[in-house]
mmCIF file of C-alpha atoms in Angstrom:
data_model
loop_
_atom_site.group_PDB
_atom_site.id
_atom_site.type_symbol
_atom_site.label_atom_id
_atom_site.label_comp_id
_atom_site.label_asym_id
_atom_site.label_seq_id
_atom_site.Cartn_x
_atom_site.Cartn_y
_atom_site.Cartn_z
ATOM 1 C CA MET A 277 -3.862 0.412 -4.142
ATOM 2 C CA LEU A 278 -0.407 -1.224 -4.681
ATOM 3 C CA VAL A 279 0.510 -1.381 -8.322
ATOM 4 C CA SER A 280 3.536 -3.099 -9.983
ATOM 5 C CA LEU A 281 5.456 -0.890 -12.657
ATOM 6 C CA GLY A 282 8.828 -2.645 -12.904
ATOM 7 C CA ALA A 283 9.923 -6.219 -13.543
ATOM 8 C CA ALA A 284 11.898 -7.626 -10.883
ATOM 9 C CA ALA A 285 12.740 -11.299 -11.914
ATOM 10 C CA LEU A 286 15.018 -13.541 -10.041
ATOM 11 C CA ALA A 287 16.888 -16.228 -12.056
ATOM 12 C CA GLY A 288 19.076 -19.022 -10.729
ATOM 13 C CA CYS A 289 22.091 -18.909 -13.038
ATOM 14 C CA ALA A 290 24.490 -21.264 -11.189
ATOM 15 C CA PRO A 291 26.473 -23.483 -13.667
ATOM 16 C CA LYS A 292 25.927 -27.069 -13.468
ATOM 17 C CA PRO A 293 28.765 -29.065 -11.802
ATOM 18 C CA THR A 294 31.153 -30.851 -14.070
ATOM 19 C CA PRO A 295 31.084 -34.616 -13.088
ATOM 20 C CA ALA A 296 34.292 -35.957 -11.873
ATOM 21 C CA PRO A 297 35.916 -38.382 -14.526
ATOM 22 C CA ALA A 298 35.364 -42.094 -13.903
ATOM 23 C CA THR A 299 38.455 -44.311 -13.124
ATOM 24 C CA GLU A 300 38.519 -48.042 -14.075
ATOM 25 C CA ALA A 301 39.007 -50.533 -11.429
ATOM 26 C CA PRO A 302 42.329 -52.385 -11.645
ATOM 27 C CA GLN A 303 42.076 -56.060 -13.152
ATOM 28 C CA ALA A 304 42.773 -58.863 -10.745
ATOM 29 C CA THR A 305 46.158 -60.552 -11.202
ATOM 30 C CA GLN A 306 46.281 -64.289 -11.780
ATOM 31 C CA ALA A 307 48.341 -66.217 -9.050
ATOM 32 C CA PRO A 308 51.699 -67.528 -10.332
ATOM 33 C CA THR A 309 52.081 -71.375 -10.809
ATOM 34 C CA GLN A 310 55.707 -71.423 -10.288
ATOM 35 C CA ALA A 311 57.982 -69.637 -7.725
ATOM 36 C CA PRO A 312 59.798 -66.797 -9.207
ATOM 37 C CA THR A 313 63.398 -67.308 -9.988
ATOM 38 C CA GLN A 314 64.240 -63.723 -9.378
ATOM 39 C CA ALA A 315 63.204 -61.425 -6.339
ATOM 40 C CA PRO A 316 60.138 -59.643 -7.380
ATOM 41 C CA THR A 317 60.615 -55.958 -7.890
ATOM 42 C CA GLN A 318 58.757 -53.537 -5.738
ATOM 43 C CA PRO A 319 55.308 -52.891 -7.306
ATOM 44 C CA PRO A 320 54.807 -49.273 -8.312
ATOM 45 C CA LYS A 321 52.744 -47.099 -6.156
ATOM 46 C CA PRO A 322 49.348 -46.236 -7.489
ATOM 47 C CA THR A 323 49.058 -42.887 -8.982
ATOM 48 C CA ASP A 324 46.576 -40.560 -7.285
ATOM 49 C CA THR A 325 43.887 -39.433 -9.584
ATOM 50 C CA PRO A 326 42.782 -35.915 -8.688
ATOM 51 C CA VAL A 327 39.050 -35.388 -8.558
ATOM 52 C CA PRO A 328 37.957 -31.866 -9.491
ATOM 53 C CA ALA A 329 36.128 -29.873 -6.840
ATOM 54 C CA GLN A 330 32.511 -29.374 -7.225
ATOM 55 C CA PRO A 331 31.954 -25.799 -8.551
ATOM 56 C CA THR A 332 30.273 -23.417 -6.129
ATOM 57 C CA ALA A 333 27.258 -21.754 -7.244
ATOM 58 C CA ALA A 334 27.736 -17.987 -7.635
ATOM 59 C CA PRO A 335 25.373 -16.242 -4.960
ATOM 60 C CA ALA A 336 22.395 -14.694 -6.760
ATOM 61 C CA LYS A 337 22.595 -10.910 -6.869
ATOM 62 C CA THR A 338 20.043 -9.167 -4.687
ATOM 63 C CA VAL A 339 17.409 -7.313 -6.623
ATOM 64 C CA GLU A 340 17.037 -3.845 -5.351
ATOM 65 C CA ILE A 341 13.600 -2.253 -5.951
ATOM 66 C CA GLU A 342 11.795 1.006 -4.701
ATOM 67 C CA PHE A 343 8.367 1.286 -3.067
ATOM 68 C CA TRP A 344 6.859 4.830 -3.239
ATOM 69 C CA TYR A 345 4.176 5.687 -0.813
ATOM 70 C CA GLY A 346 2.643 8.876 0.539
ATOM 71 C CA LEU A 347 1.768 8.031 4.104
ATOM 72 C CA GLY A 348 2.786 9.568 7.463
ATOM 73 C CA GLY A 349 1.861 9.076 10.989
ATOM 74 C CA LYS A 350 0.857 5.527 12.255
ATOM 75 C CA LEU A 351 -0.019 4.300 8.744
ATOM 76 C CA GLY A 352 3.448 5.319 7.529
ATOM 77 C CA GLU A 353 4.931 3.484 10.490
ATOM 78 C CA VAL A 354 2.909 0.320 9.630
ATOM 79 C CA VAL A 355 4.382 0.386 5.996
ATOM 80 C CA GLN A 356 7.837 0.904 7.319
ATOM 81 C CA ASP A 357 7.447 -2.049 9.460
ATOM 82 C CA PHE A 358 6.136 -4.207 6.387
ATOM 83 C CA ILE A 359 9.215 -3.280 4.533
ATOM 84 C CA LYS A 360 11.490 -3.991 7.331
ATOM 85 C CA ARG A 361 10.037 -7.413 8.014
ATOM 86 C CA PHE A 362 10.083 -8.382 4.203
ATOM 87 C CA ASN A 363 13.689 -7.468 3.922
ATOM 88 C CA GLU A 364 14.608 -9.447 6.920
ATOM 89 C CA SER A 365 12.773 -12.434 5.713
ATOM 90 C CA GLN A 366 14.852 -13.261 2.719
ATOM 91 C CA THR A 367 17.849 -12.031 0.616
ATOM 92 C CA GLU A 368 16.561 -12.173 -2.894
ATOM 93 C CA VAL A 369 14.917 -8.782 -3.057
ATOM 94 C CA HIS A 370 15.648 -5.693 -0.954
ATOM 95 C CA VAL A 371 12.923 -3.052 -0.899
ATOM 96 C CA THR A 372 13.790 0.596 -0.249
ATOM 97 C CA GLY A 373 10.711 2.788 0.781
ATOM 98 C CA VAL A 374 10.593 6.156 -0.692
ATOM 99 C CA VAL A 375 8.225 8.367 1.374
ATOM 100 C CA MET A 376 6.177 10.957 -0.685
ATOM 101 C CA PRO A 377 4.304 13.923 0.836
ATOM 102 C CA ASP A 378 0.956 12.671 -0.105
ATOM 103 C CA TYR A 379 -1.152 10.557 -2.666
ATOM 104 C CA ASP A 380 -1.280 13.371 -5.257
ATOM 105 C CA THR A 381 2.521 13.972 -5.131
ATOM 106 C CA THR A 382 3.123 10.194 -5.538
ATOM 107 C CA LEU A 383 1.059 10.218 -8.614
ATOM 108 C CA GLU A 384 2.723 13.297 -10.086
ATOM 109 C CA LYS A 385 6.147 11.870 -9.656
ATOM 110 C CA LEU A 386 5.089 8.389 -10.794
ATOM 111 C CA GLN A 387 3.819 9.943 -14.007
ATOM 112 C CA ALA A 388 7.085 11.666 -14.637
ATOM 113 C CA ALA A 389 9.105 8.589 -13.778
ATOM 114 C CA ILE A 390 6.953 6.548 -16.206
ATOM 115 C CA ALA A 391 7.535 9.121 -18.989
ATOM 116 C CA ALA A 392 11.355 8.996 -18.242
ATOM 117 C CA LYS A 393 11.200 5.118 -18.167
ATOM 118 C CA LYS A 394 12.571 5.031 -14.703
ATOM 119 C CA PRO A 395 9.536 3.997 -12.622
ATOM 120 C CA PRO A 396 9.701 2.341 -9.141
ATOM 121 C CA ALA A 397 8.835 -1.333 -9.038
ATOM 122 C CA ILE A 398 5.809 -0.605 -6.603
ATOM 123 C CA ALA A 399 3.728 2.375 -5.914
ATOM 124 C CA LEU A 400 0.845 3.122 -3.488
ATOM 125 C CA ILE A 401 -1.796 5.295 -5.235
ATOM 126 C CA GLN A 402 -5.501 6.019 -4.732
ATOM 127 C CA GLY A 403 -7.718 3.348 -6.044
ATOM 128 C CA GLN A 404 -9.459 5.528 -8.645
ATOM 129 C CA ARG A 405 -6.173 6.275 -10.334
ATOM 130 C CA VAL A 406 -5.433 2.599 -10.898
ATOM 131 C CA HIS A 407 -7.757 2.680 -13.942
ATOM 132 C CA ASP A 408 -6.064 5.622 -15.500
ATOM 133 C CA LEU A 409 -2.751 3.717 -15.346
ATOM 134 C CA MET A 410 -4.456 0.558 -16.609
ATOM 135 C CA ASN A 411 -5.668 2.564 -19.532
ATOM 136 C CA ALA A 412 -2.208 3.846 -20.253
ATOM 137 C CA GLN A 413 -0.941 0.257 -20.144
ATOM 138 C CA VAL A 414 1.868 0.893 -17.916
ATOM 139 C CA LEU A 415 1.198 -1.701 -15.115
ATOM 140 C CA ASN A 416 2.347 -5.224 -14.935
ATOM 141 C CA PRO A 417 -0.234 -7.884 -14.234
ATOM 142 C CA LEU A 418 0.171 -9.625 -10.955
ATOM 143 C CA ASP A 419 -1.330 -12.923 -11.643
ATOM 144 C CA GLU A 420 1.762 -14.916 -12.396
ATOM 145 C CA LEU A 421 3.394 -13.729 -9.230
ATOM 146 C CA ILE A 422 0.349 -14.446 -7.151
ATOM 147 C CA ALA A 423 0.025 -17.930 -8.740
ATOM 148 C CA ALA A 424 3.613 -18.679 -7.680
ATOM 149 C CA GLU A 425 2.885 -17.748 -4.190
ATOM 150 C CA PRO A 426 1.367 -20.652 -2.314
ATOM 151 C CA ASP A 427 0.535 -18.667 0.836
ATOM 152 C CA PHE A 428 -1.511 -16.001 -1.007
ATOM 153 C CA ASN A 429 -5.211 -16.416 -0.182
ATOM 154 C CA VAL A 430 -7.770 -14.216 -2.038
ATOM 155 C CA GLN A 431 -10.094 -14.979 0.657
ATOM 156 C CA ASP A 432 -7.926 -12.547 2.949
ATOM 157 C CA ILE A 433 -9.040 -9.635 0.846
ATOM 158 C CA VAL A 434 -12.301 -7.668 0.685
ATOM 159 C CA PRO A 435 -14.067 -8.896 -2.587
ATOM 160 C CA ALA A 436 -14.916 -5.378 -3.768
ATOM 161 C CA PHE A 437 -11.339 -4.192 -3.278
ATOM 162 C CA TYR A 438 -9.982 -7.170 -5.109
ATOM 163 C CA GLN A 439 -12.237 -6.941 -8.055
ATOM 164 C CA PHE A 440 -11.665 -3.199 -8.365
ATOM 165 C CA ALA A 441 -8.124 -3.890 -9.607
ATOM 166 C CA LYS A 442 -9.162 -6.218 -12.323
ATOM 167 C CA TRP A 443 -9.070 -4.921 -15.902
ATOM 168 C CA GLU A 444 -11.080 -5.841 -18.943
ATOM 169 C CA ASP A 445 -8.670 -8.550 -19.872
ATOM 170 C CA GLY A 446 -9.412 -10.393 -16.663
ATOM 171 C CA LYS A 447 -6.082 -9.754 -15.201
ATOM 172 C CA LEU A 448 -5.162 -8.293 -11.821
ATOM 173 C CA TYR A 449 -3.156 -5.053 -11.914
ATOM 174 C CA ALA A 450 -3.096 -3.939 -8.360
ATOM 175 C CA LEU A 451 -3.758 -5.124 -4.785
ATOM 176 C CA PRO A 452 -5.270 -3.095 -1.819
ATOM 177 C CA LEU A 453 -3.010 -2.107 0.950
ATOM 178 C CA TYR A 454 -5.853 -0.876 3.113
ATOM 179 C CA GLY A 455 -9.335 0.473 2.785
ATOM 180 C CA THR A 456 -10.842 3.344 4.713
ATOM 181 C CA THR A 457 -14.168 5.023 5.541
ATOM 182 C CA GLN A 458 -15.212 8.368 6.966
ATOM 183 C CA VAL A 459 -15.459 8.346 10.717
ATOM 184 C CA LEU A 460 -16.696 10.965 13.218
ATOM 185 C CA TYR A 461 -14.252 11.822 16.136
ATOM 186 C CA TYR A 462 -15.412 13.731 18.986
ATOM 187 C CA ARG A 463 -14.259 14.948 22.358
ATOM 188 C CA LYS A 464 -16.051 13.031 24.972
ATOM 189 C CA ASP A 465 -15.453 15.752 27.601
ATOM 190 C CA PHE A 466 -17.023 18.363 25.507
ATOM 191 C CA PHE A 467 -19.869 16.285 24.621
ATOM 192 C CA ALA A 468 -20.527 15.478 28.251
ATOM 193 C CA GLU A 469 -20.146 19.104 29.310
ATOM 194 C CA LEU A 470 -22.750 20.186 26.776
ATOM 195 C CA GLY A 471 -25.071 17.310 27.109
ATOM 196 C CA ILE A 472 -24.533 15.867 23.640
ATOM 197 C CA SER A 473 -25.024 12.166 23.133
ATOM 198 C CA PRO A 474 -23.212 10.533 20.178
ATOM 199 C CA ASP A 475 -26.489 8.628 19.670
ATOM 200 C CA MET A 476 -28.128 11.643 18.583
ATOM 201 C CA LEU A 477 -25.865 12.289 15.537
ATOM 202 C CA ASN A 478 -27.803 10.329 12.892
ATOM 203 C CA THR A 479 -27.722 12.953 10.124
ATOM 204 C CA TRP A 480 -25.552 15.719 8.988
ATOM 205 C CA GLU A 481 -28.304 18.081 10.268
ATOM 206 C CA ASP A 482 -27.827 16.478 13.687
ATOM 207 C CA LEU A 483 -24.152 17.080 13.459
ATOM 208 C CA ALA A 484 -24.568 20.700 12.601
ATOM 209 C CA GLU A 485 -26.975 21.089 15.597
ATOM 210 C CA ALA A 486 -24.215 19.713 17.888
ATOM 211 C CA ALA A 487 -21.724 21.915 16.273
ATOM 212 C CA ARG A 488 -23.887 25.109 17.187
ATOM 213 C CA LYS A 489 -23.707 23.935 20.667
ATOM 214 C CA CYS A 490 -20.016 23.197 20.705
ATOM 215 C CA ARG A 491 -18.912 26.461 19.036
ATOM 216 C CA LYS A 492 -17.328 28.946 21.573
ATOM 217 C CA VAL A 493 -16.644 32.588 21.022
ATOM 218 C CA GLU A 494 -14.568 34.791 23.270
ATOM 219 C CA GLY A 495 -13.952 38.446 22.431
ATOM 220 C CA GLY A 496 -15.472 38.189 19.021
ATOM 221 C CA GLU A 497 -13.155 35.386 18.115
ATOM 222 C CA VAL A 498 -14.005 31.767 17.720
ATOM 223 C CA VAL A 499 -11.965 29.833 20.314
ATOM 224 C CA ARG A 500 -13.617 26.402 19.818
ATOM 225 C CA TRP A 501 -15.099 25.358 16.533
ATOM 226 C CA GLY A 502 -18.237 23.152 16.563
ATOM 227 C CA TRP A 503 -16.794 20.639 13.993
ATOM 228 C CA GLU A 504 -14.150 20.383 11.418
ATOM 229 C CA PRO A 505 -14.917 18.384 8.150
ATOM 230 C CA MET A 506 -11.749 17.083 6.442
ATOM 231 C CA TRP A 507 -10.731 18.982 3.314
ATOM 232 C CA GLY A 508 -11.220 17.039 0.071
ATOM 233 C CA TYR A 509 -13.662 16.370 -2.636
ATOM 234 C CA SER A 510 -14.057 12.662 -1.433
ATOM 235 C CA ASN A 511 -15.488 13.838 1.921
ATOM 236 C CA LEU A 512 -18.097 15.925 0.215
ATOM 237 C CA MET A 513 -18.938 13.114 -2.081
ATOM 238 C CA ASP A 514 -19.164 10.663 0.951
ATOM 239 C CA ALA A 515 -21.658 13.232 2.558
ATOM 240 C CA VAL A 516 -23.982 12.876 -0.404
ATOM 241 C CA LEU A 517 -23.599 9.208 -0.791
ATOM 242 C CA SER A 518 -24.506 8.663 2.947
ATOM 243 C CA ARG A 519 -27.770 10.469 2.187
ATOM 244 C CA GLY A 520 -28.650 8.075 -0.665
ATOM 245 C CA GLY A 521 -27.162 10.000 -3.524
ATOM 246 C CA LYS A 522 -25.623 8.297 -6.577
ATOM 247 C CA LEU A 523 -22.841 9.179 -8.933
ATOM 248 C CA PHE A 524 -24.574 7.492 -11.922
ATOM 249 C CA SER A 525 -28.053 6.488 -12.841
ATOM 250 C CA ASP A 526 -28.756 2.696 -12.453
ATOM 251 C CA ASP A 527 -28.294 2.216 -16.164
ATOM 252 C CA GLY A 528 -24.912 3.975 -15.946
ATOM 253 C CA LYS A 529 -25.996 6.377 -18.805
ATOM 254 C CA LYS A 530 -26.490 9.663 -16.761
ATOM 255 C CA VAL A 531 -24.189 11.503 -14.319
ATOM 256 C CA LEU A 532 -26.346 12.615 -11.348
ATOM 257 C CA ILE A 533 -24.058 15.256 -9.704
ATOM 258 C CA ASN A 534 -26.486 17.870 -10.514
ATOM 259 C CA ASP A 535 -29.341 16.074 -8.847
ATOM 260 C CA GLN A 536 -31.084 18.014 -6.045
ATOM 261 C CA ILE A 537 -29.610 15.786 -3.261
ATOM 262 C CA TRP A 538 -26.018 16.765 -4.315
ATOM 263 C CA VAL A 539 -26.834 20.501 -4.522
ATOM 264 C CA ASP A 540 -28.676 20.607 -1.204
ATOM 265 C CA THR A 541 -25.982 18.602 0.664
ATOM 266 C CA TRP A 542 -23.038 20.769 -0.647
ATOM 267 C CA GLU A 543 -25.178 24.054 -0.115
ATOM 268 C CA GLN A 544 -25.578 22.975 3.537
ATOM 269 C CA PHE A 545 -21.893 22.598 4.115
ATOM 270 C CA ARG A 546 -21.179 25.926 2.451
ATOM 271 C CA LYS A 547 -23.564 27.630 4.821
ATOM 272 C CA TRP A 548 -22.259 25.888 7.924
ATOM 273 C CA ILE A 549 -18.600 26.751 7.086
ATOM 274 C CA HIS A 550 -19.017 30.249 5.549
ATOM 275 C CA GLU A 551 -22.171 31.682 6.902
ATOM 276 C CA GLU A 552 -22.890 30.237 10.270
ATOM 277 C CA LYS A 553 -19.301 29.529 10.855
ATOM 278 C CA ILE A 554 -20.010 26.695 13.111
ATOM 279 C CA MET A 555 -17.513 24.504 11.166
ATOM 280 C CA ARG A 556 -14.117 25.085 9.779
ATOM 281 C CA ILE A 557 -11.825 23.360 7.253
ATOM 282 C CA HIS A 558 -8.023 23.289 7.095
ATOM 283 C CA TYR A 559 -6.799 23.296 3.544
ATOM 284 C CA GLY A 560 -3.636 23.501 1.392
ATOM 285 C CA GLY A 561 -0.213 23.316 2.861
ATOM 286 C CA GLU A 562 2.490 20.561 2.074
ATOM 287 C CA GLY A 563 1.454 17.056 2.018
ATOM 288 C CA TRP A 564 -0.703 15.907 4.943
ATOM 289 C CA ALA A 565 -0.282 19.260 6.828
ATOM 290 C CA TYR A 566 -4.074 20.041 6.601
ATOM 291 C CA TRP A 567 -4.880 16.600 7.965
ATOM 292 C CA TYR A 568 -2.584 16.913 10.998
ATOM 293 C CA ASP A 569 -3.708 20.655 11.605
ATOM 294 C CA THR A 570 -7.369 19.415 11.656
ATOM 295 C CA ILE A 571 -6.591 16.472 14.218
ATOM 296 C CA ASP A 572 -4.416 18.855 16.301
ATOM 297 C CA ASP A 573 -7.364 21.245 16.763
ATOM 298 C CA VAL A 574 -9.402 18.528 18.436
ATOM 299 C CA MET A 575 -6.505 17.206 20.367
ATOM 300 C CA GLN A 576 -5.787 20.738 21.761
ATOM 301 C CA GLY A 577 -9.514 21.701 22.452
ATOM 302 C CA ARG A 578 -9.826 24.156 19.479
ATOM 303 C CA ALA A 579 -12.625 21.909 18.078
ATOM 304 C CA CYS A 580 -15.150 19.523 19.311
ATOM 305 C CA GLY A 581 -14.528 16.855 16.684
ATOM 306 C CA TYR A 582 -13.835 16.184 13.045
ATOM 307 C CA THR A 583 -14.638 13.934 10.241
ATOM 308 C CA GLY A 584 -11.695 11.947 9.232
ATOM 309 C CA SER A 585 -10.490 8.496 8.202
ATOM 310 C CA SER A 586 -10.776 5.179 10.032
ATOM 311 C CA GLY A 587 -7.064 4.891 9.539
ATOM 312 C CA ASP A 588 -6.690 7.861 12.093
ATOM 313 C CA GLN A 589 -7.381 5.618 15.015
ATOM 314 C CA GLY A 590 -3.580 4.586 15.208
#
């Protein structure tokens, strides 16, 4: 979600031009009735009346703002292109992109910047963190900015994402940059070699069975892992939700994380990773290191596939 934290207003402050002073038209001279007895004197030349130059409006100063985001790879390149095209499209506002290691680091630095009263104008943070900042009342509503933009079309945004960023006061405090979902990526050549059809992967148990076939051991060492789930609590939550689990009861009064479906699903992954060792998870490191290590294992043939983001497609 993109959130606005700093006010970046442009005002046209050019002075109004001073009007040129009006000059009266000369009165018509009556023709003489008698010939003059003396030679007429040379009429004086008209005096030039200087007209003051119209004042030139002072050029509006370009507003400089920062946009913090924790993206790398293809998504990072897309954001850099967005910034470049925006800067080239006008001269009123110049955006400087500040790349952070990841989402969590962005949020940590953002909270520190807010406390120091030096936040960036815009930041990209995970959707669930937007409500924390709304509660802290540190975000600027976007409604007036959107109303002033004739090309903005709310129909271009997935309704659920758009409504997610509205608060109790009915105002909008963020806009989605993108949305992702979990996707299974696999090596076609390994699947073909082992006779595994993607159509067989309908449940997590099906995936585990495929991982057992894919795992390869040489000299007592695993040289090819059956599968690599992506590190992070959100992936484990998605696994439960995909099996029909819920976070809360329908009336919203009970947290259901201890329900049997949660326990069973997470216990299965624990066994597959730590006991059977048909799966492996990369974790830790700086920024997105664990993510790139996971993808690299599949690309280099050290794993048959992984569970990642739809944004990994590039």
